[in-house]
Structures are given as C-alpha cells and as structure tokens.
Amino acid sequence: MRGGSDVRPGGERGGATIGSGKVRRLEASPQLRKIGVGRRWEKVSSRRQQLEQLHPELGSCSRSEAEPAPKMSGGGPGRCPDCGCAELVEDSHYAQSQLVCAECGCVVSEGLLTTTFADEGNLREVTYSRSTGENERVSRSQQRGLRRVRDLCRVLQLPSTFEDTAVSYYQRAFQHPGLHAARLQKKEVLVGCCVLVTCRQHNWPLTMGTICTLLYANLELFSGTYLQIVKVLGLDVPALSLADLVKTYCSSFKLFQTSPSVPVKFVEDKEKMVSRTLQLVELASETWLVTGRHPVPVITAAAYLAWRSLQPGGRSTCSLSRFCKLAGVDLPHPAYLRVQELLAILLRMAGQLAWLRILNLDKQTVVKHIGDLLQHRCILLRQAFRDEAEEEGEDEQQHEEGEEARSSALETLEKKRPAGSPPPLLPPCMLRPPKRPCPPPTDPSITGDEEISDSEIEQYLRTPREIKDFQRAQALSQAAPGAPAPSRLTS
C-alpha cells in the first residue's frame, strides 16, 4: 500500500479522491477508511471535547438536537454516502469548510464557497457566479473605456473632480440601451464625449477638434455622438465661452520666451498679445465672422494680426504659415480666409479716420494701425456700415404697400443705397452667396397648346365654383349630340 491506497489483485485501487468542491468516491475497504481518515476524526473529537470543557452547557445537549436530520440507513441528502449516517460534523481544516461523517469519518463535502446560500444545508453546491457576484462585475469593454477616460483626463491635466464626473457620465452612457450595443468605434468616441461634456459644464475651454486629434476620431461621428449623449442623459451643457477659449489657445504658443527656434524679434509679451487677440475676436464676432464657423481658424487669424501689429517693423514680412510654425500650432486651412476678411473690415474702418484716410492704406499697411482702430471700434463700425434697423423699417413699409421684390436681397440693398452712403453690414454668406446649379433647359417640343385630359383638368381646379362650371359645361356638351366634349376651360 502506497500513498494511502491499496492495490488489489484485480488492479482496483481503493480510497477517496477529493476534487474541487466535489468528492469522487471509489470503493474503499474499512481498513483504508480507518487509516486515511482516522487522524482527521481524532482531531474533530479533540476539538469537540475542548468546546465542551469551555462550555459545559453544550455537553448536555443531545446529539439529536444538534443534528437536525434523523438517523436513517442508506444514502440521501444530508447523509453520508457510504454508511447512510445523518451525523455529519462541520470541520474547518486549514480554513476550508468540510463536512465529515461522525461514524465512519468519510469526508462528505469540502471547499464550500459561501456560507450564506440556503441550499448548503441540503449539501447542494453553489455556482461560482452566484457565490462571488461574477455577473455584477464590470465587463472588459467597460473597464477599458473607464481606463481611457482617466487617461484622457490626465493627458489634458484636468482636476480630479473632472475625472470623477467624466467617469460617472461614461458609466451612465455605457449602460443605456441605445449606446450599450453600439459599435466599437462609437464607444471609443464616447470616451471623448464624456470628457468634453464635463469640461463644458465646468467652463473649461476645450474644443471637439482637440479631442478628435487625441483620439484619432472622425469629427462628424464625434459631434453626432456628443449630441446623442446630451439628449439621452438629459444633460445641461452651457455654450462655449469664446474668451476662455482664446486665453487657453494662446497660452499654448511658444512665442513668449526666447528659444533656438524663436528669434528675439519674434518673442512677444503674453498679456499684450492675449489682450489684443481678444479685441480682434470681439470685432470679428460683431461683424458676422464667427457665427456658424469653427472658432479655431478665427482665433488663429486674430492672433496672427495681433502679433504683427505689436511690432510691425520686423514682422510685416512674416507669413501665416511661418507664424504657426514658430508658435508650435497647426495651421487650419480656413485661417487664410479669416485673415483676409478681418483685413477687409479693418480697411473699411480705417477709411473713417481723417489721419488714416490720406495714407491710402492697403492690407499690408493697415496692420500698423490696428491699435488705433480697436480703440474707437464702436464708432468706426457705426460709421463704416449702415444701420440695418432703418433698412428693415423701409422693407416692412414697402411690403405693406404691396410691392414685391423680385431681385435678390443684395441687389435690392444696392439699389436703395444712395450714392456715397456706406454699404450695409451683412454676413459673408450674403455678400458671397454660393453658386447654385443652373436648371436644365426645358424641352423645346412642349409649346403649351397640347390637349389636356379631363382627369388632368380636375387637378388644376381649385374652387367649388370652377368645379360646378366645368360640370355644367360637360352636361351641356353631352346634351348636344354634335358638339365636341370640352377638354379645356376657356375664359
């Protein structure tokens, strides 16, 4: 006999094989049970005697009261599978709960996972998910999303309160039925949307373009998911503050200290540049250059003109692309158009100052006088552009009189404007309307004299009187045998 088992002549092995949570019983002789399990039963007996010495009242209790199940022969629930005895003792061996038969010492069950499940009293095994709460734990996809939310907040150097709020929004959005079964690409975008909503609610300047660049996400998909989250979760997101965005965007410039890549003549004071950039952005907002457009190209154009106007002598020949390269920011494509639009507004304002009117300024030289133009911004805008309130009053009066304008709005305003008066302040979309495709020419074979069927005529009849007239004419034509049927109503 080796290893606690005996080998019989027929090749059979006896003994007990204990698995994880189950006991696989093979045929075992009484001698094996006495040798293999006797030591454990002695340990149980000695522990019971110690308890009886400490608590004498336990010794007076009958064994029938301690054991709820009656003693019956044969196996079954709550009984020893070997001898059928119902006297099962719970033994904690190495912090592992075990049930041992008091008669034969057979280990009935071991390794119970929990002590709160009601079926353990009937010796039923508990599944892993029901004992540990596996179903309630976070999925791998959600864990990955939460980790990316925290990483994005740390990359943006957001406060810890922002990170907690973004995590809570992600958990709510992930559990929503409309977003839980979304594609993986949309779940990646969901991370940035939760961070953007948190920053907007805390008035932290952050744009969609910045997050899309960090996540390598599609802007259209990001904006659609952002609107869906705001609607689904019922969040109150305030509008983006343009002034805060200007300060944050300009703070990332590398033009405020000398470095090998930035010469001394290009270094500028941060406060002066941010202040003038804010004034130019406000001017652009008042002249319809910001409405409906991405703010970053407008801010880039305003910062470029502000930087040139502070020291126009050595910076007049610096291009916009070189400015963005020195500042360490990307050059947005529409920034060239925003620069030209701002310069056009500044030239119109410069024509209202007497000491600048005689200089014949152009788009290169007007940058030197941006400080003077911004100082008298309100008065110059009022003088350079007509007041639209008077034009609206004239349009309403003409509409009441019954005059119908058949030309475009811009041509009508040009006809009304007297000679020498300033042009109106209109959005760029009205000054340069998009080109519409020319409609295809009509078929020359259609002359308008073709016969019209009765069913088609009924489609053009509008009033009950016309219907009655047509029915009367049709009845008269049917009454006259030689008269042709009316196919068209004539006056």
CSV table of C-alpha atoms in Angstrom, one decimal:
chain,number,residue,atom,x,y,z
A,1,MET,CA,0.0,0.0,0.0
A,2,ARG,CA,1.5,3.3,-1.2
A,3,GLY,CA,0.2,6.9,-1.0
A,4,GLY,CA,-2.8,5.9,1.2
A,5,SER,CA,-4.3,3.4,-1.3
A,6,ASP,CA,-4.1,-0.4,-1.6
A,7,VAL,CA,-3.6,-2.3,-4.8
A,8,ARG,CA,-5.8,-5.4,-5.2
A,9,PRO,CA,-5.0,-8.4,-7.4
A,10,GLY,CA,-7.7,-7.4,-9.9
A,11,GLY,CA,-5.9,-4.0,-10.4
A,12,GLU,CA,-8.5,-2.0,-8.5
A,13,ARG,CA,-7.5,0.9,-6.2
A,14,GLY,CA,-9.3,1.9,-3.2
A,15,GLY,CA,-9.5,5.2,-1.4
A,16,ALA,CA,-11.2,8.6,-1.6
A,17,THR,CA,-10.3,11.2,-4.3
A,18,ILE,CA,-11.3,14.8,-3.4
A,19,GLY,CA,-11.8,17.2,-6.2
A,20,SER,CA,-12.5,21.0,-6.2
A,21,GLY,CA,-15.8,21.2,-4.4
A,22,LYS,CA,-16.8,17.6,-5.1
A,23,VAL,CA,-15.9,14.2,-3.6
A,24,ARG,CA,-15.4,11.4,-6.0
A,25,ARG,CA,-15.8,8.2,-4.1
A,26,LEU,CA,-14.3,4.9,-5.2
A,27,GLU,CA,-14.6,1.6,-3.5
A,28,ALA,CA,-12.6,1.6,-0.3
A,29,SER,CA,-12.1,-1.0,2.4
A,30,PRO,CA,-13.0,-0.3,6.1
A,31,GLN,CA,-9.3,-0.6,6.9
A,32,LEU,CA,-8.5,2.2,4.5
A,33,ARG,CA,-11.1,4.5,6.0
A,34,LYS,CA,-9.8,3.8,9.4
A,35,ILE,CA,-6.2,4.6,8.4
A,36,GLY,CA,-6.8,7.5,6.0
A,37,VAL,CA,-9.5,9.4,7.8
A,38,GLY,CA,-8.8,8.3,11.4
A,39,ARG,CA,-6.4,11.1,12.1
A,40,ARG,CA,-8.8,13.8,10.9
A,41,TRP,CA,-11.6,12.3,13.0
A,42,GLU,CA,-9.4,12.3,16.1
A,43,LYS,CA,-8.8,16.0,15.5
A,44,VAL,CA,-12.5,16.6,15.3
A,45,SER,CA,-13.1,14.7,18.5
A,46,SER,CA,-10.4,16.5,20.4
A,47,ARG,CA,-11.8,19.9,19.3
A,48,ARG,CA,-15.3,18.9,20.4
A,49,GLN,CA,-14.0,17.9,23.9
A,50,GLN,CA,-12.3,21.3,24.2
A,51,LEU,CA,-15.5,23.1,23.4
A,52,GLU,CA,-17.4,21.0,25.9
A,53,GLN,CA,-14.9,21.9,28.6
A,54,LEU,CA,-15.2,25.6,27.9
A,55,HIS,CA,-19.0,25.5,27.5
A,56,PRO,CA,-20.5,22.7,29.7
A,57,GLU,CA,-24.0,23.5,28.6
A,58,LEU,CA,-23.0,22.1,25.1
A,59,GLY,CA,-22.4,18.7,26.6
A,60,SER,CA,-26.0,18.5,28.0
A,61,CYS,CA,-27.4,18.9,24.6
A,62,SER,CA,-28.4,15.6,23.0
A,63,ARG,CA,-26.9,14.7,19.7
A,64,SER,CA,-30.3,14.5,18.2
A,65,GLU,CA,-30.9,18.2,18.9
A,66,ALA,CA,-27.5,19.2,17.5
A,67,GLU,CA,-28.1,17.2,14.3
A,68,PRO,CA,-31.4,18.3,12.6
A,69,ALA,CA,-31.7,15.3,10.3
A,70,PRO,CA,-32.8,11.9,11.8
A,71,LYS,CA,-30.5,8.9,11.5
A,72,MET,CA,-31.6,6.6,8.7
A,73,SER,CA,-29.9,3.9,6.8
A,74,GLY,CA,-28.9,4.4,3.2
A,75,GLY,CA,-27.6,7.5,1.4
A,76,GLY,CA,-29.5,10.7,0.6
A,77,PRO,CA,-29.5,14.4,1.0
A,78,GLY,CA,-27.8,15.3,4.4
A,79,ARG,CA,-26.5,11.8,4.9
A,80,CYS,CA,-23.2,10.0,4.5
A,81,PRO,CA,-23.0,8.4,1.0
A,82,ASP,CA,-21.0,5.4,2.5
A,83,CYS,CA,-22.8,4.4,5.7
A,84,GLY,CA,-26.0,6.4,5.4
A,85,CYS,CA,-25.5,8.1,8.8
A,86,ALA,CA,-27.0,11.5,9.3
A,87,GLU,CA,-24.4,12.6,12.0
A,88,LEU,CA,-22.4,15.0,9.9
A,89,VAL,CA,-19.9,17.3,11.6
A,90,GLU,CA,-18.6,20.5,10.1
A,91,ASP,CA,-14.8,20.7,10.4
A,92,SER,CA,-12.7,23.7,9.4
A,93,HIS,CA,-9.5,22.2,8.1
A,94,TYR,CA,-6.9,24.8,7.1
A,95,ALA,CA,-9.7,27.5,6.7
A,96,GLN,CA,-11.6,25.2,4.4
A,97,SER,CA,-15.1,24.1,5.5
A,98,GLN,CA,-15.7,20.4,5.4
A,99,LEU,CA,-18.5,18.0,6.3
A,100,VAL,CA,-17.3,14.8,8.0
A,101,CYS,CA,-19.3,11.7,8.9
A,102,ALA,CA,-19.2,11.1,12.7
A,103,GLU,CA,-19.5,7.3,12.3
A,104,CYS,CA,-17.1,6.4,9.6
A,105,GLY,CA,-15.0,9.6,9.2
A,106,CYS,CA,-15.9,10.0,5.5
A,107,VAL,CA,-15.4,13.5,4.1
A,108,VAL,CA,-18.8,14.2,2.5
A,109,SER,CA,-18.1,17.7,1.2
A,110,GLU,CA,-15.3,20.2,1.3
A,111,GLY,CA,-14.5,23.6,-0.1
A,112,LEU,CA,-17.9,25.3,0.2
A,113,LEU,CA,-17.6,28.7,-1.5
A,114,THR,CA,-20.1,30.6,0.8
A,115,THR,CA,-22.0,30.1,4.0
A,116,THR,CA,-25.0,32.3,3.2
A,117,PHE,CA,-26.6,30.3,0.5
A,118,ALA,CA,-29.7,28.5,1.8
A,119,ASP,CA,-29.1,25.3,-0.3
A,120,GLU,CA,-25.9,24.5,1.5
A,121,GLY,CA,-28.0,23.0,4.3
A,122,ASN,CA,-29.1,20.4,1.8
A,123,LEU,CA,-25.5,19.8,0.6
A,124,ARG,CA,-26.0,21.5,-2.7
A,125,GLU,CA,-23.1,23.1,-4.5
A,126,VAL,CA,-23.1,26.8,-5.1
A,127,THR,CA,-22.1,28.1,-8.6
A,128,TYR,CA,-19.2,30.5,-8.9
A,129,SER,CA,-21.2,33.3,-10.3
A,130,ARG,CA,-23.8,33.1,-7.5
A,131,SER,CA,-21.2,32.9,-4.7
A,132,THR,CA,-18.9,35.7,-5.9
A,133,GLY,CA,-21.2,38.0,-7.8
A,134,GLU,CA,-19.4,37.5,-11.1
A,135,ASN,CA,-22.5,38.7,-13.1
A,136,GLU,CA,-22.3,42.1,-11.3
A,137,ARG,CA,-18.7,42.9,-12.1
A,138,VAL,CA,-17.7,45.4,-14.8
A,139,SER,CA,-17.2,44.0,-18.3
A,140,ARG,CA,-13.9,44.2,-20.1
A,141,SER,CA,-15.2,46.7,-22.6
A,142,GLN,CA,-16.4,49.0,-19.8
A,143,GLN,CA,-13.2,48.6,-17.9
A,144,ARG,CA,-11.2,49.6,-21.0
A,145,GLY,CA,-13.4,52.6,-21.6
A,146,LEU,CA,-13.1,53.8,-18.0
A,147,ARG,CA,-9.4,53.4,-18.2
A,148,ARG,CA,-9.3,55.5,-21.3
A,149,VAL,CA,-11.5,58.2,-19.7
A,150,ARG,CA,-9.0,58.5,-16.9
A,151,ASP,CA,-6.0,58.5,-19.2
A,152,LEU,CA,-7.6,61.3,-21.4
A,153,CYS,CA,-8.2,63.4,-18.3
A,154,ARG,CA,-4.6,63.0,-17.2
A,155,VAL,CA,-3.3,63.9,-20.6
A,156,LEU,CA,-5.4,67.1,-20.6
A,157,GLN,CA,-4.3,67.7,-17.0
A,158,LEU,CA,-7.8,68.1,-15.7
A,159,PRO,CA,-8.6,68.2,-12.0
A,160,SER,CA,-9.6,65.1,-10.1
A,161,THR,CA,-13.2,66.3,-9.8
A,162,PHE,CA,-13.5,66.5,-13.6
A,163,GLU,CA,-12.2,62.9,-13.9
A,164,ASP,CA,-14.8,61.6,-11.4
A,165,THR,CA,-17.6,63.4,-13.3
A,166,ALA,CA,-16.5,62.1,-16.6
A,167,VAL,CA,-16.3,58.5,-15.3
A,168,SER,CA,-19.8,58.7,-13.9
A,169,TYR,CA,-21.1,60.0,-17.3
A,170,TYR,CA,-19.4,57.2,-19.1
A,171,GLN,CA,-20.9,54.6,-16.8
A,172,ARG,CA,-24.4,56.0,-17.3
A,173,ALA,CA,-24.0,56.2,-21.1
A,174,PHE,CA,-22.5,52.7,-21.3
A,175,GLN,CA,-25.5,51.2,-19.5
A,176,HIS,CA,-28.0,53.0,-21.7
A,177,PRO,CA,-29.7,50.6,-24.2
A,178,GLY,CA,-29.1,53.0,-27.1
A,179,LEU,CA,-25.3,53.0,-26.5
A,180,HIS,CA,-24.6,49.7,-24.9
A,181,ALA,CA,-24.8,47.8,-28.1
A,182,ALA,CA,-23.0,50.4,-30.2
A,183,ARG,CA,-20.0,49.7,-32.4
A,184,LEU,CA,-16.5,49.7,-31.0
A,185,GLN,CA,-15.7,52.9,-32.9
A,186,LYS,CA,-18.6,54.8,-31.3
A,187,LYS,CA,-17.6,53.5,-27.9
A,188,GLU,CA,-14.1,55.0,-28.4
A,189,VAL,CA,-15.7,58.3,-29.3
A,190,LEU,CA,-17.9,58.0,-26.2
A,191,VAL,CA,-14.9,58.5,-24.1
A,192,GLY,CA,-14.1,61.9,-25.5
A,193,CYS,CA,-17.7,63.0,-25.5
A,194,CYS,CA,-18.0,62.4,-21.7
A,195,VAL,CA,-14.8,64.4,-21.1
A,196,LEU,CA,-16.0,67.2,-23.4
A,197,VAL,CA,-19.3,67.4,-21.6
A,198,THR,CA,-17.5,67.6,-18.2
A,199,CYS,CA,-15.2,70.4,-19.4
A,200,ARG,CA,-18.1,72.4,-20.9
A,201,GLN,CA,-20.1,72.1,-17.6
A,202,HIS,CA,-17.1,73.4,-15.6
A,203,ASN,CA,-16.4,76.2,-18.1
A,204,TRP,CA,-13.1,74.6,-19.1
A,205,PRO,CA,-12.2,75.7,-22.6
A,206,LEU,CA,-11.8,72.6,-24.8
A,207,THR,CA,-12.8,72.0,-28.4
A,208,MET,CA,-14.0,69.0,-30.3
A,209,GLY,CA,-11.1,69.2,-32.6
A,210,THR,CA,-8.6,68.9,-29.8
A,211,ILE,CA,-10.2,65.7,-28.5
A,212,CYS,CA,-10.6,64.3,-32.0
A,213,THR,CA,-6.9,64.8,-32.6
A,214,LEU,CA,-6.0,63.0,-29.4
A,215,LEU,CA,-8.4,60.1,-30.1
A,216,TYR,CA,-7.8,60.0,-33.9
A,217,ALA,CA,-11.6,60.2,-34.2
A,218,ASN,CA,-13.9,61.3,-37.0
A,219,LEU,CA,-15.3,64.8,-36.3
A,220,GLU,CA,-18.8,64.0,-37.8
A,221,LEU,CA,-19.1,60.8,-35.7
A,222,PHE,CA,-17.9,62.7,-32.6
A,223,SER,CA,-20.4,65.5,-33.0
A,224,GLY,CA,-23.3,63.1,-33.6
A,225,THR,CA,-22.4,61.0,-30.5
A,226,TYR,CA,-22.0,64.2,-28.4
A,227,LEU,CA,-25.5,65.4,-29.3
A,228,GLN,CA,-26.9,61.9,-28.6
A,229,ILE,CA,-25.3,61.8,-25.1
A,230,VAL,CA,-26.6,65.2,-24.2
A,231,LYS,CA,-30.1,64.2,-25.3
A,232,VAL,CA,-30.2,60.7,-23.8
A,233,LEU,CA,-28.7,61.6,-20.4
A,234,GLY,CA,-30.6,64.9,-20.2
A,235,LEU,CA,-27.5,67.0,-19.5
A,236,ASP,CA,-27.4,70.8,-19.3
A,237,VAL,CA,-24.3,71.8,-21.3
A,238,PRO,CA,-23.6,75.6,-21.4
A,239,ALA,CA,-22.3,77.3,-24.6
A,240,LEU,CA,-18.6,77.5,-25.1
A,241,SER,CA,-17.0,80.8,-23.8
A,242,LEU,CA,-15.1,82.3,-26.7
A,243,ALA,CA,-12.9,84.5,-24.4
A,244,ASP,CA,-11.8,81.5,-22.3
A,245,LEU,CA,-11.0,79.6,-25.5
A,246,VAL,CA,-8.8,82.5,-26.7
A,247,LYS,CA,-6.9,82.5,-23.5
A,248,THR,CA,-6.3,78.8,-23.5
A,249,TYR,CA,-5.4,78.6,-27.2
A,250,CYS,CA,-2.9,81.5,-27.0
A,251,SER,CA,-1.3,80.0,-23.8
A,252,SER,CA,-0.1,77.1,-25.9
A,253,PHE,CA,2.0,79.4,-28.1
A,254,LYS,CA,5.8,79.2,-27.9
A,255,LEU,CA,6.3,82.9,-28.7
A,256,PHE,CA,6.5,84.1,-25.1
A,257,GLN,CA,10.1,83.1,-24.4
A,258,THR,CA,13.4,83.0,-26.3
A,259,SER,CA,14.4,79.6,-27.7
A,260,PRO,CA,16.6,78.4,-30.5
A,261,SER,CA,13.6,78.1,-32.8
A,262,VAL,CA,12.2,81.5,-32.0
A,263,PRO,CA,14.4,84.6,-32.7
A,264,VAL,CA,14.4,87.5,-30.3
A,265,LYS,CA,12.5,89.8,-32.6
A,266,PHE,CA,9.6,87.4,-32.7
A,267,VAL,CA,9.2,87.0,-28.9
A,268,GLU,CA,6.2,88.8,-27.5
A,269,ASP,CA,4.6,89.6,-24.1
A,270,LYS,CA,1.8,87.1,-23.3
A,271,GLU,CA,-0.6,89.5,-21.7
A,272,LYS,CA,-0.4,92.1,-24.5
A,273,MET,CA,-0.9,89.5,-27.2
A,274,VAL,CA,-3.8,87.8,-25.5
A,275,SER,CA,-5.5,91.2,-24.8
A,276,ARG,CA,-5.2,92.3,-28.5
A,277,THR,CA,-6.3,89.0,-29.8
A,278,LEU,CA,-9.4,89.2,-27.6
A,279,GLN,CA,-10.3,92.6,-29.1
A,280,LEU,CA,-9.9,91.3,-32.6
A,281,VAL,CA,-12.0,88.3,-31.9
A,282,GLU,CA,-14.7,90.5,-30.5
A,283,LEU,CA,-14.5,92.6,-33.6
A,284,ALA,CA,-14.9,89.5,-35.8
A,285,SER,CA,-17.9,88.5,-33.7
A,286,GLU,CA,-19.6,91.9,-34.2
A,287,THR,CA,-19.1,91.7,-38.0
A,288,TRP,CA,-20.6,88.2,-38.6
A,289,LEU,CA,-17.2,86.5,-39.0
A,290,VAL,CA,-17.6,84.0,-36.1
A,291,THR,CA,-21.3,82.9,-36.4
A,292,GLY,CA,-21.7,79.4,-37.7
A,293,ARG,CA,-17.9,78.9,-38.1
A,294,HIS,CA,-15.2,76.9,-36.3
A,295,PRO,CA,-13.6,79.2,-33.7
A,296,VAL,CA,-10.0,78.0,-34.0
A,297,PRO,CA,-9.3,79.5,-37.5
A,298,VAL,CA,-10.8,82.8,-36.4
A,299,ILE,CA,-8.6,82.8,-33.3
A,300,THR,CA,-5.6,81.9,-35.3
A,301,ALA,CA,-6.1,84.7,-37.7
A,302,ALA,CA,-6.8,87.2,-34.9
A,303,ALA,CA,-3.6,86.1,-33.0
A,304,TYR,CA,-1.6,86.5,-36.2
A,305,LEU,CA,-2.7,90.0,-36.9
A,306,ALA,CA,-2.3,91.0,-33.2
A,307,TRP,CA,1.2,89.6,-33.1
A,308,ARG,CA,2.1,91.6,-36.3
A,309,SER,CA,0.5,94.8,-35.0
A,310,LEU,CA,2.5,94.8,-31.8
A,311,GLN,CA,5.9,95.1,-33.6
A,312,PRO,CA,5.0,95.8,-37.3
A,313,GLY,CA,8.6,96.7,-38.3
A,314,GLY,CA,10.2,93.3,-38.1
A,315,ARG,CA,7.2,91.1,-38.5
A,316,SER,CA,5.5,92.6,-41.6
A,317,THR,CA,7.0,90.0,-43.9
A,318,CYS,CA,6.2,87.0,-41.7
A,319,SER,CA,3.6,84.8,-43.3
A,320,LEU,CA,0.8,83.0,-41.5
A,321,SER,CA,2.3,79.6,-42.1
A,322,ARG,CA,5.6,80.7,-40.5
A,323,PHE,CA,3.8,82.2,-37.6
A,324,CYS,CA,2.0,78.9,-36.8
A,325,LYS,CA,5.3,77.1,-37.1
A,326,LEU,CA,7.0,79.5,-34.7
A,327,ALA,CA,4.0,79.2,-32.3
A,328,GLY,CA,4.0,75.4,-32.4
A,329,VAL,CA,0.4,75.0,-33.5
A,330,ASP,CA,-1.2,73.5,-36.6
A,331,LEU,CA,-2.3,75.8,-39.4
A,332,PRO,CA,-6.1,75.4,-40.0
A,333,HIS,CA,-6.9,75.8,-43.7
A,334,PRO,CA,-9.7,78.4,-43.4
A,335,ALA,CA,-7.4,80.7,-41.4
A,336,TYR,CA,-6.2,82.4,-44.6
A,337,LEU,CA,-9.8,83.4,-45.5
A,338,ARG,CA,-10.4,84.7,-42.0
A,339,VAL,CA,-7.3,86.9,-42.2
A,340,GLN,CA,-8.5,88.4,-45.5
A,341,GLU,CA,-12.0,89.1,-44.0
A,342,LEU,CA,-10.5,90.8,-40.9
A,343,LEU,CA,-8.3,92.9,-43.1
A,344,ALA,CA,-11.2,94.0,-45.2
A,345,ILE,CA,-13.2,95.1,-42.1
A,346,LEU,CA,-10.1,97.0,-40.8
A,347,LEU,CA,-9.7,98.8,-44.1
A,348,ARG,CA,-13.3,99.9,-44.1
A,349,MET,CA,-12.9,101.2,-40.5
A,350,ALA,CA,-9.6,103.0,-41.4
A,351,GLY,CA,-11.4,104.9,-44.1
A,352,GLN,CA,-13.4,106.7,-41.4
A,353,LEU,CA,-10.4,108.2,-39.6
A,354,ALA,CA,-9.2,111.5,-41.1
A,355,TRP,CA,-5.5,110.9,-40.4
A,356,LEU,CA,-5.6,107.5,-41.9
A,357,ARG,CA,-7.7,108.4,-45.0
A,358,ILE,CA,-4.9,110.3,-46.6
A,359,LEU,CA,-2.4,107.5,-46.3
A,360,ASN,CA,-4.1,105.2,-48.8
A,361,LEU,CA,-3.7,102.1,-46.7
A,362,ASP,CA,-3.8,98.6,-48.0
A,363,LYS,CA,-3.9,95.2,-46.4
A,364,GLN,CA,-0.2,95.2,-45.6
A,365,THR,CA,0.0,98.7,-44.1
A,366,VAL,CA,-3.3,98.7,-42.2
A,367,VAL,CA,-1.8,96.3,-39.6
A,368,LYS,CA,0.3,99.1,-38.2
A,369,HIS,CA,-2.8,101.0,-37.1
A,370,ILE,CA,-4.8,98.1,-35.6
A,371,GLY,CA,-4.3,99.6,-32.1
A,372,ASP,CA,-6.0,102.9,-33.1
A,373,LEU,CA,-8.8,101.2,-34.9
A,374,LEU,CA,-9.6,98.9,-32.0
A,375,GLN,CA,-9.6,101.9,-29.6
A,376,HIS,CA,-12.5,103.5,-31.5
A,377,ARG,CA,-14.1,100.3,-32.6
A,378,CYS,CA,-17.8,101.0,-31.9
A,379,ILE,CA,-17.9,104.5,-33.5
A,380,LEU,CA,-15.9,103.3,-36.6
A,381,LEU,CA,-18.2,100.3,-37.2
A,382,ARG,CA,-21.3,102.5,-37.0
A,383,GLN,CA,-19.9,105.0,-39.5
A,384,ALA,CA,-18.4,102.4,-41.8
A,385,PHE,CA,-21.6,100.3,-42.1
A,386,ARG,CA,-25.1,101.4,-42.3
A,387,ASP,CA,-27.7,100.7,-39.6
A,388,GLU,CA,-29.8,97.8,-40.6
A,389,ALA,CA,-32.8,98.9,-38.5
A,390,GLU,CA,-33.6,101.6,-41.0
A,391,GLU,CA,-33.5,99.2,-43.9
A,392,GLU,CA,-35.7,96.7,-42.1
A,393,GLY,CA,-38.3,99.5,-41.5
A,394,GLU,CA,-38.2,100.5,-45.2
A,395,ASP,CA,-38.7,96.9,-46.2
A,396,GLU,CA,-41.7,96.4,-43.9
A,397,GLN,CA,-43.3,99.6,-45.3
A,398,GLN,CA,-42.8,98.6,-48.8
A,399,HIS,CA,-44.2,95.1,-48.1
A,400,GLU,CA,-47.4,96.7,-46.6
A,401,GLU,CA,-47.9,98.8,-49.7
A,402,GLY,CA,-47.9,95.6,-51.7
A,403,GLU,CA,-44.6,95.9,-53.5
A,404,GLU,CA,-42.9,92.5,-54.3
A,405,ALA,CA,-39.2,92.4,-54.6
A,406,ARG,CA,-38.1,90.1,-57.5
A,407,SER,CA,-34.4,90.6,-57.2
A,408,SER,CA,-32.0,89.2,-54.6
A,409,ALA,CA,-31.6,90.9,-51.2
A,410,LEU,CA,-28.1,92.2,-52.0
A,411,GLU,CA,-29.2,93.8,-55.3
A,412,THR,CA,-32.2,95.4,-53.6
A,413,LEU,CA,-30.0,97.0,-51.0
A,414,GLU,CA,-27.6,98.2,-53.6
A,415,LYS,CA,-30.5,100.0,-55.4
A,416,LYS,CA,-31.8,101.6,-52.3
A,417,ARG,CA,-28.4,102.8,-51.2
A,418,PRO,CA,-27.9,106.4,-52.3
A,419,ALA,CA,-24.6,107.5,-53.8
A,420,GLY,CA,-21.8,107.9,-51.3
A,421,SER,CA,-23.5,106.0,-48.4
A,422,PRO,CA,-21.7,103.2,-46.7
A,423,PRO,CA,-22.6,99.6,-47.6
A,424,PRO,CA,-24.7,97.5,-45.1
A,425,LEU,CA,-23.1,95.2,-42.7
A,426,LEU,CA,-24.1,91.7,-43.9
A,427,PRO,CA,-22.8,88.2,-43.2
A,428,PRO,CA,-20.3,86.8,-45.7
A,429,CYS,CA,-22.8,84.2,-46.9
A,430,MET,CA,-25.0,87.1,-48.2
A,431,LEU,CA,-22.1,89.1,-49.6
A,432,ARG,CA,-20.7,86.0,-51.5
A,433,PRO,CA,-23.7,83.7,-51.9
A,434,PRO,CA,-22.9,80.1,-53.0
A,435,LYS,CA,-23.3,79.3,-56.7
A,436,ARG,CA,-26.4,77.3,-57.4
A,437,PRO,CA,-26.5,74.9,-60.4
A,438,CYS,CA,-28.3,76.2,-63.4
A,439,PRO,CA,-31.6,74.4,-64.0
A,440,PRO,CA,-31.6,72.3,-67.2
A,441,PRO,CA,-33.4,73.9,-70.2
A,442,THR,CA,-37.0,72.9,-70.9
A,443,ASP,CA,-38.0,70.6,-73.7
A,444,PRO,CA,-38.5,72.7,-76.9
A,445,SER,CA,-41.1,70.3,-78.1
A,446,ILE,CA,-43.5,71.4,-75.4
A,447,THR,CA,-45.4,74.5,-76.6
A,448,GLY,CA,-48.3,74.6,-74.1
A,449,ASP,CA,-51.0,74.1,-76.8
A,450,GLU,CA,-51.3,70.3,-76.2
A,451,GLU,CA,-54.6,68.7,-75.4
A,452,ILE,CA,-55.3,68.2,-71.7
A,453,SER,CA,-57.3,65.3,-70.4
A,454,ASP,CA,-60.3,65.7,-68.1
A,455,SER,CA,-58.6,64.0,-65.3
A,456,GLU,CA,-55.7,66.4,-65.5
A,457,ILE,CA,-58.0,69.4,-65.6
A,458,GLU,CA,-59.6,68.2,-62.4
A,459,GLN,CA,-56.1,68.5,-60.7
A,460,TYR,CA,-56.0,72.2,-61.6
A,461,LEU,CA,-59.5,73.1,-60.4
A,462,ARG,CA,-59.2,74.9,-57.0
A,463,THR,CA,-62.6,76.4,-56.1
A,464,PRO,CA,-66.1,74.8,-55.9
A,465,ARG,CA,-67.4,77.4,-58.4
A,466,GLU,CA,-64.9,76.2,-61.0
A,467,ILE,CA,-66.0,72.6,-60.4
A,468,LYS,CA,-69.7,73.5,-60.9
A,469,ASP,CA,-68.9,75.4,-64.1
A,470,PHE,CA,-67.0,72.5,-65.5
A,471,GLN,CA,-69.7,70.0,-64.6
A,472,ARG,CA,-72.4,72.3,-66.3
A,473,ALA,CA,-70.3,72.6,-69.4
A,474,GLN,CA,-69.8,68.9,-69.5
A,475,ALA,CA,-73.5,68.3,-69.1
A,476,LEU,CA,-74.3,70.7,-72.0
A,477,SER,CA,-71.8,69.0,-74.3
A,478,GLN,CA,-73.3,65.7,-73.6
A,479,ALA,CA,-76.9,67.0,-74.3
A,480,ALA,CA,-75.8,68.4,-77.7
A,481,PRO,CA,-75.1,65.4,-80.0
A,482,GLY,CA,-72.9,67.2,-82.5
A,483,ALA,CA,-70.9,69.4,-80.0
A,484,PRO,CA,-67.4,68.3,-79.1
A,485,ALA,CA,-66.7,67.4,-75.4
A,486,PRO,CA,-64.9,70.3,-73.6
A,487,SER,CA,-61.4,69.4,-72.9
A,488,ARG,CA,-60.2,72.8,-71.6
A,489,LEU,CA,-61.8,75.7,-69.7
A,490,THR,CA,-61.6,78.9,-71.7
A,491,SER,CA,-62.3,82.4,-70.5
